[in-house]
Coordinates of C-alpha atoms in Angstrom, one line a residue:
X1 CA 30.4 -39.1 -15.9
X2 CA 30.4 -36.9 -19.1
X3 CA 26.2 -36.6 -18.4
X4 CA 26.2 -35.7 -14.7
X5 CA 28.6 -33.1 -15.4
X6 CA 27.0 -31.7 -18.2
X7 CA 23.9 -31.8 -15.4
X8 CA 25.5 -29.9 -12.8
X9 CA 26.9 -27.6 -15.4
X10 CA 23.1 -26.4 -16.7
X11 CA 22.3 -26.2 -13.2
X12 CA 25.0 -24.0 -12.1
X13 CA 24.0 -21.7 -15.1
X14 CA 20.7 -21.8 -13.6
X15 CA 21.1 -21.0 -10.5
X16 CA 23.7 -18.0 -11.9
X17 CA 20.8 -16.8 -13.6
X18 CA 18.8 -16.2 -11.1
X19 CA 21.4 -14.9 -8.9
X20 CA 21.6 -12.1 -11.7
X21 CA 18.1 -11.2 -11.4
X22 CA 17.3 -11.4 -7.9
X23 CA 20.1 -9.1 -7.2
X24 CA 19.5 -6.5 -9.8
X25 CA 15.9 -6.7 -8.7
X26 CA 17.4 -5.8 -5.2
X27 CA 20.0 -3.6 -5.6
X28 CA 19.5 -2.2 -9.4
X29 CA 17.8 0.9 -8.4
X30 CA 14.5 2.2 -10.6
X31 CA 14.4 5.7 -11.6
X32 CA 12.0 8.0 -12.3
X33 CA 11.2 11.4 -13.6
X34 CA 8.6 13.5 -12.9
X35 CA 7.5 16.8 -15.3
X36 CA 5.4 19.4 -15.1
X37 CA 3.8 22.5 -16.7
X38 CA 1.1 25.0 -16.5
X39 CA 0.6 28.6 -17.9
X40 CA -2.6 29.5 -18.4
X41 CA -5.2 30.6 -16.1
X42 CA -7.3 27.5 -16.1
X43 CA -6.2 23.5 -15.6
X44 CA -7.0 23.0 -19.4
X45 CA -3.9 23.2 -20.9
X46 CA -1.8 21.9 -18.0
X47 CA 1.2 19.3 -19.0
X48 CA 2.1 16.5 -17.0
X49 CA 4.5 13.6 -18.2
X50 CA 6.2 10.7 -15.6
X51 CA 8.6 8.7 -16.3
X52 CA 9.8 5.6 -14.7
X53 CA 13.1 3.1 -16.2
X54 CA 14.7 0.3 -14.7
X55 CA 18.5 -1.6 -15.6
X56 CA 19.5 1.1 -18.9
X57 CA 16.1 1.3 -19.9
X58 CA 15.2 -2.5 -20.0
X59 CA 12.0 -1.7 -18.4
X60 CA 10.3 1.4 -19.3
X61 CA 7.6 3.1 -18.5
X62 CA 6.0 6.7 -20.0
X63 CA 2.7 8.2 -18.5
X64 CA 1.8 11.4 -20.3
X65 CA -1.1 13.9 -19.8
X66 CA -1.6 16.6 -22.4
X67 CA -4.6 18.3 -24.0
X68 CA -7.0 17.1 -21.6
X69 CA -5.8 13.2 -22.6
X70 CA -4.0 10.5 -20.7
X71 CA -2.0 8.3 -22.6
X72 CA 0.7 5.7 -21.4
X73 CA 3.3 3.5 -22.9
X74 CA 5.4 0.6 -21.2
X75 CA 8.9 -0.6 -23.1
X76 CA 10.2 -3.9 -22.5
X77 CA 13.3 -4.5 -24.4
X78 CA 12.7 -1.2 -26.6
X79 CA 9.8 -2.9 -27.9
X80 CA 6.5 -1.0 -27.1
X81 CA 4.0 -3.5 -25.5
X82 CA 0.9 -1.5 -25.5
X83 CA 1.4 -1.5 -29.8
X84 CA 2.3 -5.2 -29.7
X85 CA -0.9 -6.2 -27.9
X86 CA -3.1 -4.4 -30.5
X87 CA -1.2 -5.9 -33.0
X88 CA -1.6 -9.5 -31.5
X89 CA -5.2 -8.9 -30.8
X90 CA -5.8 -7.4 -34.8
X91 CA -3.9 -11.0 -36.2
X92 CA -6.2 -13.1 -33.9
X93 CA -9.0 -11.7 -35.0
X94 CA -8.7 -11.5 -38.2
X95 CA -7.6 -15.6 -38.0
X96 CA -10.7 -16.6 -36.0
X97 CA -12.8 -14.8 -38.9
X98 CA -10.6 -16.8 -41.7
X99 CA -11.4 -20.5 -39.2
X100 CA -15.3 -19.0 -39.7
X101 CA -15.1 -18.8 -43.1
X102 CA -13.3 -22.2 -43.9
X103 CA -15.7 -24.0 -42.0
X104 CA -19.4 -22.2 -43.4
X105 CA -17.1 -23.0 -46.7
X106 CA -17.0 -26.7 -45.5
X107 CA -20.8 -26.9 -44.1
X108 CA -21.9 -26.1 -46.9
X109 CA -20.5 -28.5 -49.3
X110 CA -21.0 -30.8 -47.0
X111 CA -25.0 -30.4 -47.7
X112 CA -24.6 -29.9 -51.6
X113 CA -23.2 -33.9 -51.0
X114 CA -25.7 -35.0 -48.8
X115 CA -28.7 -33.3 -51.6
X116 CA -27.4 -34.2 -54.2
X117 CA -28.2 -38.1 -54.3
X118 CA -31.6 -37.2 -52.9
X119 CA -32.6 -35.1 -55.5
X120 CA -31.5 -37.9 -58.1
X121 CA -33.5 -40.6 -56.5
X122 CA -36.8 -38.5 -55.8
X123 CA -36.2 -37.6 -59.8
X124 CA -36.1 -41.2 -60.7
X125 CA -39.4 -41.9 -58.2
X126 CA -41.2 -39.4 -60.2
X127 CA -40.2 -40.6 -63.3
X128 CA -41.6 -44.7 -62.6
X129 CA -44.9 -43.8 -60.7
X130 CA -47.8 -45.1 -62.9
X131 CA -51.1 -43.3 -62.6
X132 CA -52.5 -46.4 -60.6
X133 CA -50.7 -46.1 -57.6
X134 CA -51.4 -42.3 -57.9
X135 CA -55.2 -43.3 -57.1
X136 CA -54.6 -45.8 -55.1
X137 CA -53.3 -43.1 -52.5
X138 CA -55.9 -41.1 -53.0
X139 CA -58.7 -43.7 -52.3
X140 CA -56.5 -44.8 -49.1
X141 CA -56.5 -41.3 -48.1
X142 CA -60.2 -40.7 -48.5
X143 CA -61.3 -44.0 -46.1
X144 CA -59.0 -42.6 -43.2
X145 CA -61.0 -39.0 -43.3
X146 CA -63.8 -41.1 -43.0
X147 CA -63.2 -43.2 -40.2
X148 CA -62.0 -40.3 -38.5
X149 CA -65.5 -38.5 -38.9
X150 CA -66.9 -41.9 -37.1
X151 CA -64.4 -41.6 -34.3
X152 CA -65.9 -37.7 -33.6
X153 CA -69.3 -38.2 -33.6
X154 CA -69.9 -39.8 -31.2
X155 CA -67.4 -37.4 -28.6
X156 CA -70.0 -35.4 -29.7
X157 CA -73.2 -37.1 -29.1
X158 CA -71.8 -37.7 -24.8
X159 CA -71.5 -33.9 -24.6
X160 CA -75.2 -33.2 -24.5
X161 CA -76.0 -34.2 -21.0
X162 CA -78.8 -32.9 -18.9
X163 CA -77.3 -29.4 -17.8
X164 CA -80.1 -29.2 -15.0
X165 CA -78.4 -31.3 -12.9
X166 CA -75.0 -29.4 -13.3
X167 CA -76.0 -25.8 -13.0
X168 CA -77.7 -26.9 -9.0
X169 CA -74.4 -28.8 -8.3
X170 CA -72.8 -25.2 -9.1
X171 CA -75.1 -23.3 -7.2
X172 CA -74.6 -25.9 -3.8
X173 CA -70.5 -24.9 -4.5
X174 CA -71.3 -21.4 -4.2
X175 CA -72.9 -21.0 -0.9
X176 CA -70.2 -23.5 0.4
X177 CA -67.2 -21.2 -0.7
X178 CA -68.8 -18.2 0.6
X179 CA -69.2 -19.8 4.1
X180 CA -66.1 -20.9 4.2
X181 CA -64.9 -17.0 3.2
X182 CA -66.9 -15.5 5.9
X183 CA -65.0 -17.8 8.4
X184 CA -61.3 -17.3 6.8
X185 CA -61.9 -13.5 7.6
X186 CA -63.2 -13.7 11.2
X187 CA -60.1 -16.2 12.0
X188 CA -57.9 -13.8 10.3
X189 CA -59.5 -11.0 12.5
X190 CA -59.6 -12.5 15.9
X191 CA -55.4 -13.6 14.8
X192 CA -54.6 -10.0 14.2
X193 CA -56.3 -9.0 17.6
X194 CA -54.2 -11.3 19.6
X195 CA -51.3 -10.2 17.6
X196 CA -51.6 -6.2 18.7
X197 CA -52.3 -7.1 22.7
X198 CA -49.0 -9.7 22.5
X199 CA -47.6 -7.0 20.9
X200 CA -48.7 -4.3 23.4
X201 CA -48.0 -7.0 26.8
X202 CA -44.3 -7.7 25.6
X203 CA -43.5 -4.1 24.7
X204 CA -41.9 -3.0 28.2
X205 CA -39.9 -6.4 28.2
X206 CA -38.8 -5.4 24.8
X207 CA -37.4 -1.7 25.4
X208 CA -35.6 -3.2 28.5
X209 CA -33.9 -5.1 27.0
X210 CA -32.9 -2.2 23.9
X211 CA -32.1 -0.2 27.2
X212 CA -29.8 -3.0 28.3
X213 CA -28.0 -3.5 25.7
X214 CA -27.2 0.1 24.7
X215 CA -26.1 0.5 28.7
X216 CA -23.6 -2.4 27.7
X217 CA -22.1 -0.8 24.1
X218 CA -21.5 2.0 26.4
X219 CA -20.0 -0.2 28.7
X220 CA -17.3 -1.7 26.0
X221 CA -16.7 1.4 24.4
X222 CA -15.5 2.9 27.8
X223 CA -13.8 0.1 28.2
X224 CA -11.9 -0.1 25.3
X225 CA -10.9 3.4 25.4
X226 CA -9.2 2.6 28.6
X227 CA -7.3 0.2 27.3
X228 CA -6.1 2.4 24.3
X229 CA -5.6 5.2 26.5
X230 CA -3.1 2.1 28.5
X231 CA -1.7 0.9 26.0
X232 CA -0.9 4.3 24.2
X233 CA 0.9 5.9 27.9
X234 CA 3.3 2.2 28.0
X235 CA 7.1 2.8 27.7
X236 CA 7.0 -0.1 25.0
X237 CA 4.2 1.3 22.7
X238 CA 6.0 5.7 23.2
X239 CA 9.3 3.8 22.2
X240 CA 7.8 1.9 19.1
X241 CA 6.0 5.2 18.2
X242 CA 9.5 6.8 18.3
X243 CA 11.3 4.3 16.0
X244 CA 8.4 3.8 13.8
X245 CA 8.9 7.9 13.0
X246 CA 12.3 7.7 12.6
X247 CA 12.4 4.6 10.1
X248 CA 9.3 6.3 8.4
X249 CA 11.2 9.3 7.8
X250 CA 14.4 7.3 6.4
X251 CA 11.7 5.8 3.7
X252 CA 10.6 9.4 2.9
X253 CA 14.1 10.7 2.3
X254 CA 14.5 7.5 0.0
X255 CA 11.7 7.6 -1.7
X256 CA 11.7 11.6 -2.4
X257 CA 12.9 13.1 -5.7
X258 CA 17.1 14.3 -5.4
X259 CA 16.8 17.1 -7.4
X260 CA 13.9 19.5 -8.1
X261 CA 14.2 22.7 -10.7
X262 CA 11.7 24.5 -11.8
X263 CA 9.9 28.0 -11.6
X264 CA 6.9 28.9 -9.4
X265 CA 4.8 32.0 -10.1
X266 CA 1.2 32.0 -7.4
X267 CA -0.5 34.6 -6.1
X268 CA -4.2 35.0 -4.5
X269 CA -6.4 38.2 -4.4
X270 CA -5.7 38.1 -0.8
X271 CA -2.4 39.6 0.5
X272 CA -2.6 38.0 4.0
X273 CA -3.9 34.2 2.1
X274 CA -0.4 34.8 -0.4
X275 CA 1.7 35.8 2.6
X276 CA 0.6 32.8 4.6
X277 CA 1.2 30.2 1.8
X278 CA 4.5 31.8 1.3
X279 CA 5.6 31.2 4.9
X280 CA 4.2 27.5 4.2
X281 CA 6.5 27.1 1.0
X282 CA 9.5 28.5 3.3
X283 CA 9.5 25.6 5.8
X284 CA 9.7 23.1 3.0
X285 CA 12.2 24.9 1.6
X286 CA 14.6 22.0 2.8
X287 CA 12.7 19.5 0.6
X288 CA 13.1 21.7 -2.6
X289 CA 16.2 23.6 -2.1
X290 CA 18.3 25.9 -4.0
X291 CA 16.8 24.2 -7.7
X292 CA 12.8 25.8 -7.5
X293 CA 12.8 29.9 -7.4
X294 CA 9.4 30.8 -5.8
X295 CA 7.9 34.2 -6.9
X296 CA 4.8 35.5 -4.7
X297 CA 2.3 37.8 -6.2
X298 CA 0.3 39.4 -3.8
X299 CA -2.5 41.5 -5.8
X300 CA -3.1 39.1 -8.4
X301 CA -4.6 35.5 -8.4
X302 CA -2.4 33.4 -10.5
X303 CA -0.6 30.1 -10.5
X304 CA 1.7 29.3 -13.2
X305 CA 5.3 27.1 -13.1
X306 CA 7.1 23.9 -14.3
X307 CA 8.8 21.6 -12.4
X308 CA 11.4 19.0 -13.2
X309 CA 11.7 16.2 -10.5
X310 CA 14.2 13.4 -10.2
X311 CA 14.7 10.6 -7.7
X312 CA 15.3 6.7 -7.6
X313 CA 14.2 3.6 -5.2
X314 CA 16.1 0.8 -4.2
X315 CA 14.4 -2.3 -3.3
X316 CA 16.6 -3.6 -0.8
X317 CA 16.7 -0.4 0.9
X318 CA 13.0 -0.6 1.2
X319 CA 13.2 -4.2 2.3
X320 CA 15.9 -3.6 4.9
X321 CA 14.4 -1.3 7.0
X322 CA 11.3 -3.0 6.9
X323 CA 13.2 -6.1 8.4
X324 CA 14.7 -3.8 11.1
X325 CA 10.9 -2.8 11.7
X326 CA 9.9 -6.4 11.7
X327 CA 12.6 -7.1 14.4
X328 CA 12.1 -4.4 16.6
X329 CA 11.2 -5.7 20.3
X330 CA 8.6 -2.7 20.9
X331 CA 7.0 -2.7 17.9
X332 CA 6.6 -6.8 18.2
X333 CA 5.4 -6.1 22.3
X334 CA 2.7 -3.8 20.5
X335 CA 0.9 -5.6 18.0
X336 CA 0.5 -8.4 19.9
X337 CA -1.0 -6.4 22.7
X338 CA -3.2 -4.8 20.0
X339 CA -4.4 -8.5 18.6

């Protein structure tokens, strides 16, 4: 008894656990932080920095651009992971060149062993050969060159054959191959003649047929087109359109930064060009609001600013209205009409 509920106890902690993180994955929302800064006249020395954290900073992540250099960080658990890779990647190197080591260390005594009582008994050789055997070997040695001379000579001796009868043989070869050269060529003429009329004969069958099948694309295209242009006028598909927007534009709103400050300074050489980016810049003014002060220069071409942008996702947010998407009757009724 004492077992099984120690069992179920671990399980239940278990299953607790994961409770805990699939609803702060859900519902724990992720922030981020977007900066930016520009004065000069160029894009050299523009500054750009994003930041993104998730639960108090568990997970953290720091993009940075400045002085022409991208460099980015990622915290998990305060401890920097880019940092800690190196450092993992530094110790295993260095112990694969210590495992190196050892074992050249180890192959080489290794050998000393294996030498050293081959050196002893080659010493020991040296030392008890008398000068008898020494000739002995060399008299053995001397009879094999010899009967190796006998063996040659007479290799040599079959070579000189009557030549005479070799150089007509040769000659007869000749003639043949050229014959037979002559003939390849004709054959491969007369092939390539009856390859150009074929060609020419089944020319008109062969554009028909191109003429045919472009009359047919042309065909399908129109065809399809109608059925777009069917599909698209259908009560289902306008109202799908129509709820697709409005979803789309609740994700936008959620996925936009909350607050925006900063200071905008732009201008062009051209009044009219300045005056018509500045009547852009006033219809958005409902994204930016009351945090960004715009200020037009109309005889000068400049663009300088910063801008501070916050905002924060959450994933079950994202996740529920993409289940109201998936659930939608209309937008169900379209893509199976358009599969």
């Amino acid at each position: 008894m004492y077992v099984i509920l120690t069992i179920l106890k671990i399980l239940g902690i278990i299953l607790l656990v994961l409770l805990v993180i699939v609803f702060s994955v859900l519902f724990v929302p992720v922030r981020y932080r977007l900066e930016g800064e520009k004065s000069s006249p160029g894009w050299s020395e523009a500054n750009g920095k994003v930041k993104v954290s998730w639960l108090l900073h568990l997970l953290h992540l720091r993009i940075q651009y400045q002085e022409k250099e991208l460099d980015w960080e990622c915290y998990l658990f305060g401890v920097p992971l880019k940092k800690a890779g190196a450092a993992v990647r530094e110790w295993k190197k260095k112990r694969r060149k210590k495992k190196v080591q050892e074992q050249k260390e180890r192959r080489k005594k290794a050998v000393q062993q294996k030498n050293e009582p081959e050196k002893r008994t080659a010493a020991k050789k040296k030392g008890q050969e008398k000068p008898l055997q020494i000739e002995e070997k060399t008299r053995t040695a001397a009879k094999e060159q010899k009967s190796t001379e006998k063996q040659t000579n007479p290799e040599k001796s079959k070579t000189t054959a009557p030549e005479a009868k070799k150089t007509e043989i040769e000659t007869a070869e000749r003639k043949q191959q050229e014959k037979e050269k002559v003939s390849d060529k004709l054959s491969r003429f007369w092939n390539r003649c009856k390859k150009i009329v074929g060609s020419i004969l089944e020319f008109p069958g062969k554009l028909k047929k191109k003429l045919t099948n472009i009359r047919l694309t042309f065909r399908g295209f129109y065809d399809k087109i109608k059925q777009w242009r069917t599909l698209w006028n259908e009560e289902s598909t306008l109202a799908a359109l129509h709820f697709l927007t409005e979803k789309g534009r609740k994700l936008i709103r959620h996925v936009l930064p909350r607050k925006i400050r900063g200071s905008i300074t732009f201008g062009c050489e051209d009044p009219a060009l300045t005056g018509q980016i500045l009547g852009a810049v006033a219809i958005a003014y409902p994204l930016y609001g009351k945090g960004v002060a715009v200020y037009p220069r109309f005889e000068e071409k400049i663009l300088e600013g910063q801008l501070q942008m916050k905002g924060r996702i959450v994933v079950a947010c994202l996740l529920w209205q993409a289940w109201k998407i998936y659930r939608n009757p209309d937008v169900r009724k379209t893509l199976k009409k358009i599969r």
